[in-house]
Amino acid sequence: MSGAPADMTRPAPSAGLAWYLARRYLASRKKGRLLSFITWIALGGVTIGVTALIVVLGVMNGMQEELREKILGSTPHIMVLEPGVSLRMGGWEPLMESLGELPEVEAVAPFILTKTAILRESGGEQWAQSADLYGVSLDLDPADAPTEIEGEILRGVYALDETESGLPPVILGSRLAQRMGIFQGDTLRVVSLENIRTNVFGATQPKLQAFEVTGTFTTGMYEYDINNMYAPLAAVQELLDIRADNQVSGLSARISDPWDATAVAGRAREHIGPPYFVDTWITQNQALFSALQLEKIALGVILFLIVIVAAFNIVSTLVMVVVERTSEIGILKSMGMTDAQILRVFLFQGMAIGLLGTAFGTTLGLLISWIVDRFEVIQIPADVYFLDHLPVSTNPLDVGFIIVGSMLIALVATIYPALQASRLQPVEAIKHD
């Protein structure tokens, strides 16, 4: 008989068959169980690792952002100072106009910062507490305030108006007022630690001036709420005996982009010329933010090791599947499945574990981060960590990096057991006991 020869070539199994086999190998042999126990272990390892990474990096980002917000609320972006023993600046009006000519500068104002001690008497006892006293100009428009808290003072949120007693007004940080037992309307004696003179008897005597407390403020940052006080610029000049010369400590400025403070400071230095020097909020807090950034990197690296440990769970899971299914692999290869197709089956298994673990871990990590931040679940000592609760801020770039890294590690972990399975010889595999 004549005719075309029969085509003995079998059709290659599709990717759908490889995925079907991968799901079967991941599943438990017992009915009613979706996945095997060792698969759950590998899946749990990836989930825990991804969850820990997202939560911890979110906490570190939250700490940085919260501290930065609190610092910028009370600290000018740049400050212009005049070198000298007393750090006093006279004739500052032309310099203020010159600094305001820079396009990046949105507001400029004079300020005074001095170290003081406040005296409190109660029940015949007297005690003192150190504090930083800021003198702020009340002649500005609120839009021209260099810091948020000065803007609130100018808008009347915190009152520095004339008092009924005639004494100059002062507002205190809420924690400082609480520690000293000071309330609105109390008279506060402020001792200057800079304006110290020698009396006729040869003894040193500091300048003391009475203020009336007109309110308290809360920034949310412990260091500021326990140390800072604000009073009118003229009253602080009077305390330091520099009002006649209209001297100040320096000029503070707000710029359009706080992160551009270093570059703007350089241009300001060239614009105003010597002998003045320009400081920035970044320089003043560089040690704090550098430490937080280093801690974030270190914790990220350490916690990423959890994902790598989870990858070893994936390796062990797939190796056990290869050993357990050796005979079945031999049968499949004898039926026409190629090495590449067997390799694909086990790659699908590892990627399924990595994908599910990463998805579960990302979801759980974002949920925990939202709960901790929204409800302020974790309270921390403010005198140690500057903040009274643990803030969380999830960075999409960090989450994306974690997802990609986790998937890559899961893919790499599948290569060895997948190669081992694809290299099995059909006859030897079928004979495997």
Coordinates of C-alpha atoms in Angstrom, one line a residue:
M1 CA 0.0 0.0 0.0
S2 CA 1.1 3.5 -0.7
G3 CA 0.4 6.5 1.4
A4 CA 2.0 9.2 3.5
P5 CA 4.0 8.0 6.4
A6 CA 2.4 8.4 9.8
D7 CA 3.7 11.4 11.8
M8 CA 5.1 9.8 15.0
T9 CA 6.1 13.2 16.5
R10 CA 4.1 13.9 19.7
P11 CA 2.9 17.5 20.2
A12 CA 5.0 19.3 22.8
P13 CA 3.2 19.9 26.1
S14 CA 2.1 23.5 26.4
A15 CA 2.9 26.0 29.2
G16 CA -0.6 25.3 30.5
L17 CA 0.4 21.7 31.2
A18 CA 3.5 22.9 33.0
W19 CA 1.5 25.2 35.2
Y20 CA -1.0 22.4 35.8
L21 CA 1.8 20.0 37.0
A22 CA 3.4 22.8 39.1
R23 CA 0.1 23.3 40.9
R24 CA -0.3 19.5 41.5
Y25 CA 3.2 19.3 42.9
L26 CA 2.6 22.2 45.3
A27 CA -0.6 20.7 46.5
S28 CA -1.0 18.2 49.4
R29 CA -1.6 14.6 48.6
K30 CA -4.3 14.6 51.3
K31 CA -7.8 15.6 50.2
G32 CA -9.1 18.8 51.6
R33 CA -5.8 20.5 51.8
L34 CA -5.0 23.2 49.3
L35 CA -1.2 23.2 49.7
S36 CA 1.3 20.8 51.3
F37 CA 2.8 21.5 54.7
I38 CA 6.3 22.2 53.3
T39 CA 4.8 24.6 50.7
W40 CA 3.1 26.5 53.5
I41 CA 6.4 26.8 55.3
A42 CA 8.2 28.2 52.3
L43 CA 5.2 30.5 51.6
G44 CA 5.2 31.7 55.2
G45 CA 8.9 32.5 55.2
V46 CA 8.6 34.8 52.2
T47 CA 5.5 36.4 53.6
I48 CA 7.1 37.2 57.0
G49 CA 10.3 38.5 55.4
V50 CA 8.4 40.9 53.0
T51 CA 6.1 42.0 55.8
A52 CA 9.0 42.8 58.1
L53 CA 10.8 44.8 55.5
I54 CA 7.8 46.9 54.6
V55 CA 6.9 47.7 58.2
V56 CA 10.5 48.5 59.4
L57 CA 11.4 50.6 56.4
G58 CA 8.0 52.4 56.8
V59 CA 8.9 53.1 60.4
M60 CA 12.3 54.5 59.5
N61 CA 10.8 56.7 56.8
G62 CA 8.1 57.9 59.2
M63 CA 10.7 58.8 61.8
Q64 CA 12.6 60.9 59.2
E65 CA 9.6 62.6 57.8
E66 CA 8.0 63.4 61.2
L67 CA 11.3 64.7 62.7
R68 CA 11.9 66.8 59.5
E69 CA 8.4 68.3 59.7
K70 CA 8.8 69.1 63.4
I71 CA 12.2 70.6 62.9
L72 CA 11.1 72.8 59.9
G73 CA 8.1 74.0 61.9
S74 CA 10.4 75.8 64.4
T75 CA 13.7 76.1 62.5
P76 CA 14.4 78.5 59.7
H77 CA 15.7 77.1 56.4
I78 CA 18.8 79.3 56.5
M79 CA 20.3 81.7 59.0
V80 CA 22.7 84.6 58.4
L81 CA 25.0 85.3 61.4
E82 CA 27.9 87.7 62.0
P83 CA 31.1 86.2 63.5
G84 CA 32.2 87.4 66.8
V85 CA 32.4 86.6 70.5
S86 CA 28.8 87.7 71.3
L87 CA 27.2 86.7 68.0
R88 CA 25.5 90.0 67.7
M89 CA 24.5 91.8 64.5
G90 CA 23.9 95.5 64.2
G91 CA 22.7 97.5 61.2
W92 CA 20.9 94.5 59.9
E93 CA 18.2 96.3 57.9
P94 CA 20.2 96.7 54.6
L95 CA 21.4 93.1 54.9
M96 CA 17.8 91.9 55.3
E97 CA 16.8 93.7 52.1
S98 CA 19.8 92.3 50.3
L99 CA 19.0 88.8 51.3
G100 CA 15.4 89.2 50.2
E101 CA 16.5 89.9 46.7
L102 CA 17.5 86.3 46.1
P103 CA 14.7 84.6 44.0
E104 CA 14.6 81.5 46.2
V105 CA 14.1 83.5 49.4
E106 CA 10.4 83.8 50.3
A107 CA 10.7 85.5 53.7
V108 CA 13.3 87.1 55.9
A109 CA 13.1 88.3 59.5
P110 CA 15.5 89.2 62.4
F111 CA 15.7 87.0 65.5
I112 CA 17.3 86.7 68.8
L113 CA 18.3 83.4 70.5
T114 CA 19.6 83.4 74.0
K115 CA 20.1 80.9 76.8
T116 CA 18.1 81.7 80.0
A117 CA 17.0 80.3 83.3
I118 CA 13.5 80.6 84.5
L119 CA 12.7 80.9 88.2
R120 CA 9.6 79.5 89.8
E121 CA 8.5 79.9 93.4
S122 CA 5.8 77.8 95.1
G123 CA 5.1 77.1 98.7
G124 CA 8.2 79.1 99.9
E125 CA 10.5 77.0 97.6
Q126 CA 12.3 78.2 94.5
W127 CA 13.8 76.3 91.6
A128 CA 15.2 77.1 88.2
Q129 CA 15.0 75.5 84.7
S130 CA 17.1 76.3 81.7
A131 CA 15.3 77.3 78.5
D132 CA 16.0 78.8 75.1
L133 CA 14.3 82.2 74.7
Y134 CA 13.6 83.3 71.1
G135 CA 12.9 87.0 70.3
V136 CA 10.6 87.3 67.2
S137 CA 9.6 90.4 65.3
L138 CA 5.9 91.3 65.6
D139 CA 6.0 93.9 62.9
L140 CA 5.8 91.4 60.0
D141 CA 3.0 90.1 57.9
P142 CA 2.1 86.4 58.8
A143 CA 3.0 85.5 55.2
D144 CA 6.5 86.8 55.8
A145 CA 7.2 84.6 58.8
P146 CA 10.3 82.5 58.3
T147 CA 9.0 79.6 60.4
E148 CA 5.6 78.0 61.0
I149 CA 5.4 78.8 64.7
E150 CA 6.3 82.5 64.1
G151 CA 3.5 82.6 61.5
E152 CA 1.1 81.2 64.1
I153 CA 2.3 83.9 66.5
L154 CA 1.7 86.6 64.0
R155 CA -1.7 85.2 63.1
G156 CA -2.7 85.3 66.8
V157 CA -2.9 81.5 67.3
Y158 CA -0.3 82.0 70.1
A159 CA -0.8 85.4 71.7
L160 CA 2.1 87.8 72.3
D161 CA -0.1 90.8 72.9
E162 CA 0.2 93.5 75.5
T163 CA -0.6 92.3 79.0
E164 CA -2.8 93.8 81.7
S165 CA 0.1 93.8 84.1
G166 CA 2.3 95.8 81.6
L167 CA 4.9 93.1 81.7
P168 CA 6.2 91.8 78.4
P169 CA 4.4 88.6 77.2
V170 CA 6.0 85.2 76.7
I171 CA 4.8 81.8 75.6
L172 CA 6.3 78.5 76.7
G173 CA 6.5 75.0 75.4
S174 CA 3.7 72.9 76.8
R175 CA 6.0 70.4 78.5
L176 CA 8.2 73.1 80.0
A177 CA 5.1 74.8 81.5
Q178 CA 3.9 71.4 82.8
R179 CA 7.2 70.6 84.4
M180 CA 7.4 74.0 86.1
G181 CA 3.7 74.2 87.0
I182 CA 3.2 77.4 85.1
F183 CA -0.2 78.6 83.8
Q184 CA -1.5 81.4 81.7
G185 CA -1.4 84.7 83.6
D186 CA 1.5 83.7 85.9
T187 CA 4.5 86.0 86.3
L188 CA 7.7 84.4 85.2
R189 CA 11.2 85.7 86.1
V190 CA 13.7 85.1 83.4
V191 CA 17.4 85.3 84.1
S192 CA 19.8 86.0 81.2
L193 CA 22.8 83.8 81.1
E194 CA 24.6 86.1 78.7
N195 CA 24.0 89.6 80.2
I196 CA 26.0 89.0 83.4
R197 CA 27.7 92.0 85.1
T198 CA 29.9 92.7 88.1
N199 CA 28.3 94.8 90.9
V200 CA 30.0 97.3 93.1
F201 CA 31.0 94.5 95.5
G202 CA 32.8 92.6 92.8
A203 CA 30.2 89.8 92.6
T204 CA 28.7 88.7 89.3
Q205 CA 25.1 89.4 88.8
P206 CA 22.9 88.3 85.9
K207 CA 20.1 90.5 84.4
L208 CA 16.7 89.4 85.6
Q209 CA 13.4 90.5 84.0
A210 CA 9.8 89.6 84.7
F211 CA 7.5 88.3 81.9
E212 CA 3.8 87.4 82.0
V213 CA 2.9 84.0 80.5
T214 CA 0.2 84.5 77.8
G215 CA 0.0 80.9 76.6
T216 CA 1.7 77.7 75.7
F217 CA 2.4 75.9 72.4
T218 CA 2.9 72.3 71.4
T219 CA 5.0 71.3 68.4
G220 CA 4.8 67.6 69.1
M221 CA 8.6 67.4 69.4
Y222 CA 9.8 66.8 72.9
E223 CA 13.1 68.8 72.6
Y224 CA 11.3 71.9 71.5
D225 CA 8.3 71.7 73.9
I226 CA 10.6 71.3 76.9
N227 CA 13.2 74.0 76.0
N228 CA 11.7 76.8 73.9
M229 CA 10.1 80.1 74.8
Y230 CA 9.0 83.0 72.5
A231 CA 8.8 86.7 73.4
P232 CA 8.7 89.9 71.4
L233 CA 12.0 90.9 69.9
A234 CA 12.1 94.2 71.8
A235 CA 11.5 92.5 75.2
V236 CA 14.4 90.1 74.6
Q237 CA 16.6 93.0 73.4
E238 CA 15.8 94.7 76.7
L239 CA 16.7 91.6 78.7
L240 CA 20.1 91.5 76.9
D241 CA 20.6 95.4 77.0
I242 CA 21.0 95.6 73.2
R243 CA 17.8 97.4 72.4
A244 CA 19.5 100.8 72.2
D245 CA 21.7 99.6 69.4
N246 CA 18.9 97.5 67.8
Q247 CA 21.1 94.5 67.7
V248 CA 19.9 91.0 67.0
S249 CA 21.4 87.5 66.8
G250 CA 21.0 87.2 63.1
L251 CA 18.5 86.9 60.2
S252 CA 16.4 83.9 59.5
A253 CA 15.0 83.1 56.1
R254 CA 12.4 80.7 54.5
I255 CA 13.1 79.5 51.0
S256 CA 10.9 77.8 48.4
D257 CA 12.6 74.4 48.6
P258 CA 14.0 73.4 52.1
W259 CA 16.1 70.6 50.5
D260 CA 17.8 73.2 48.4
A261 CA 19.0 75.0 51.5
T262 CA 22.7 74.2 51.0
A263 CA 22.8 75.5 47.4
V264 CA 20.8 78.6 48.4
A265 CA 23.1 79.2 51.4
G266 CA 26.1 79.2 49.0
R267 CA 24.5 81.8 46.7
A268 CA 23.5 83.9 49.7
R269 CA 27.0 83.8 51.0
E270 CA 28.3 85.2 47.6
H271 CA 25.5 87.7 47.4
I272 CA 25.9 89.4 50.8
G273 CA 29.7 88.9 51.0
P274 CA 31.9 88.9 54.1
P275 CA 32.1 89.0 57.1
Y276 CA 28.7 87.1 57.4
F277 CA 28.3 83.4 57.2
V278 CA 25.2 81.4 56.4
D279 CA 24.0 78.3 58.2
T280 CA 21.3 75.9 57.2
W281 CA 18.8 73.6 58.9
I282 CA 20.4 70.6 57.1
T283 CA 23.8 71.4 58.6
Q284 CA 22.4 71.8 62.1
N285 CA 20.6 68.5 62.0
Q286 CA 23.0 66.5 59.8
A287 CA 24.1 64.2 62.5
L288 CA 20.6 63.2 63.4
F289 CA 19.4 62.5 59.8
S290 CA 22.7 60.7 58.9
A291 CA 22.2 58.4 61.9
L292 CA 18.6 57.7 60.9
Q293 CA 19.6 57.0 57.3
L294 CA 22.4 54.7 58.4
E295 CA 20.0 52.8 60.7
K296 CA 17.5 52.4 57.9
I297 CA 20.1 50.9 55.6
A298 CA 21.4 48.6 58.3
L299 CA 18.0 47.3 59.2
G300 CA 17.0 46.9 55.6
V301 CA 20.1 44.7 54.9
I302 CA 19.5 42.6 58.0
L303 CA 15.8 42.1 57.3
F304 CA 16.5 41.3 53.7
L305 CA 18.4 38.3 55.0
I306 CA 15.0 37.0 56.2
V307 CA 13.9 36.9 52.6
I308 CA 17.1 35.1 51.6
V309 CA 16.5 32.5 54.4
A310 CA 13.0 32.1 53.0
A311 CA 14.6 31.4 49.6
F312 CA 16.4 28.4 51.2
N313 CA 13.0 27.2 52.2
I314 CA 11.9 27.3 48.6
V315 CA 15.0 25.4 47.6
S316 CA 14.4 22.7 50.2
T317 CA 10.7 22.5 49.2
L318 CA 11.5 22.0 45.5
V319 CA 14.3 19.5 46.3
M320 CA 11.9 17.4 48.3
V321 CA 9.3 17.6 45.5
V322 CA 12.0 16.4 43.0
V323 CA 12.9 13.5 45.3
E324 CA 9.2 12.6 46.0
R325 CA 8.2 12.9 42.3
T326 CA 11.3 11.3 40.7
S327 CA 9.3 8.4 39.2
E328 CA 6.6 10.6 37.9
I329 CA 9.2 12.9 36.3
G330 CA 10.7 9.9 34.6
I331 CA 7.3 8.8 33.2
L332 CA 6.6 12.3 31.9
K333 CA 10.0 12.5 30.1
S334 CA 9.4 9.0 28.6
M335 CA 6.1 10.3 27.3
G336 CA 7.8 13.2 25.5
M337 CA 8.4 16.0 27.9
T338 CA 11.7 17.7 27.3
D339 CA 14.3 18.9 29.8
A340 CA 13.2 22.5 29.1
Q341 CA 9.6 21.6 29.9
I342 CA 10.4 19.8 33.1
L343 CA 12.6 22.8 34.0
R344 CA 9.6 25.1 33.4
V345 CA 7.4 23.0 35.7
F346 CA 9.7 23.6 38.7
L347 CA 10.4 27.3 37.8
F348 CA 6.6 27.8 37.9
Q349 CA 6.5 26.2 41.3
G350 CA 9.2 28.5 42.8
M351 CA 7.7 31.6 41.2
A352 CA 4.3 30.7 42.5
I353 CA 5.6 30.5 46.0
G354 CA 7.6 33.7 45.5
L355 CA 4.6 35.5 44.0
L356 CA 2.1 34.4 46.6
G357 CA 4.4 35.0 49.5
T358 CA 5.3 38.5 48.2
A359 CA 1.6 39.4 47.6
F360 CA 0.6 38.2 51.1
G361 CA 3.6 39.9 52.7
T362 CA 3.0 43.2 50.9
T363 CA -0.7 43.2 51.8
L364 CA 0.0 42.3 55.4
G365 CA 2.9 44.8 55.7
L366 CA 0.8 47.7 54.3
L367 CA -2.1 46.8 56.5
I368 CA 0.1 46.7 59.7
S369 CA 1.8 49.9 58.7
W370 CA -1.6 51.7 58.2
I371 CA -2.9 50.4 61.6
V372 CA 0.3 51.4 63.5
D373 CA 0.3 54.9 62.0
R374 CA -3.5 55.6 61.9
F375 CA -4.2 54.6 65.5
E376 CA -0.7 55.4 67.0
V377 CA -0.6 51.9 68.4
I378 CA 3.1 52.0 69.6
Q379 CA 3.8 54.7 72.1
I380 CA 7.5 55.6 72.8
P381 CA 9.2 57.8 75.4
A382 CA 9.4 61.3 73.9
D383 CA 12.4 62.3 76.0
V384 CA 14.4 59.6 74.3
Y385 CA 13.1 59.5 70.8
F386 CA 11.9 63.1 70.4
L387 CA 8.5 61.8 69.4
D388 CA 5.7 60.4 71.5
H389 CA 4.5 57.7 69.1
L390 CA 5.9 55.5 66.3
P391 CA 5.1 57.1 62.9
V392 CA 4.9 55.0 59.7
S393 CA 5.3 56.4 56.2
T394 CA 5.3 53.8 53.4
N395 CA 7.5 54.8 50.4
P396 CA 6.2 53.4 47.1
L397 CA 9.8 53.1 45.8
D398 CA 10.8 51.0 48.9
V399 CA 7.8 48.7 48.4
G400 CA 8.6 48.3 44.7
F401 CA 12.2 47.5 45.5
I402 CA 11.1 44.9 48.1
I403 CA 8.7 43.3 45.6
V404 CA 11.2 43.1 42.8
G405 CA 14.0 41.9 45.1
S406 CA 11.8 39.2 46.7
M407 CA 10.7 37.9 43.3
L408 CA 14.2 37.8 42.0
I409 CA 15.4 35.9 45.0
A410 CA 12.5 33.4 44.6
L411 CA 13.5 32.9 40.9
V412 CA 17.2 32.3 41.7
A413 CA 16.2 29.9 44.5
T414 CA 14.3 27.7 41.9
I415 CA 17.2 27.3 39.5
Y416 CA 19.1 24.5 41.3
P417 CA 16.2 22.1 42.0
A418 CA 14.7 22.8 38.6
L419 CA 18.0 21.9 36.9
Q420 CA 18.2 18.8 39.0
A421 CA 14.7 17.7 37.9
S422 CA 15.3 18.4 34.2
R423 CA 18.5 16.4 34.2
L424 CA 16.9 13.2 35.4
Q425 CA 17.2 10.3 33.0
P426 CA 13.8 8.6 32.3
V427 CA 14.9 5.0 32.9
E428 CA 16.8 5.7 36.1
A429 CA 14.0 8.0 37.4
I430 CA 11.3 5.3 36.7
K431 CA 13.4 2.8 38.6
H432 CA 13.7 5.2 41.6
D433 CA 12.2 3.8 44.7

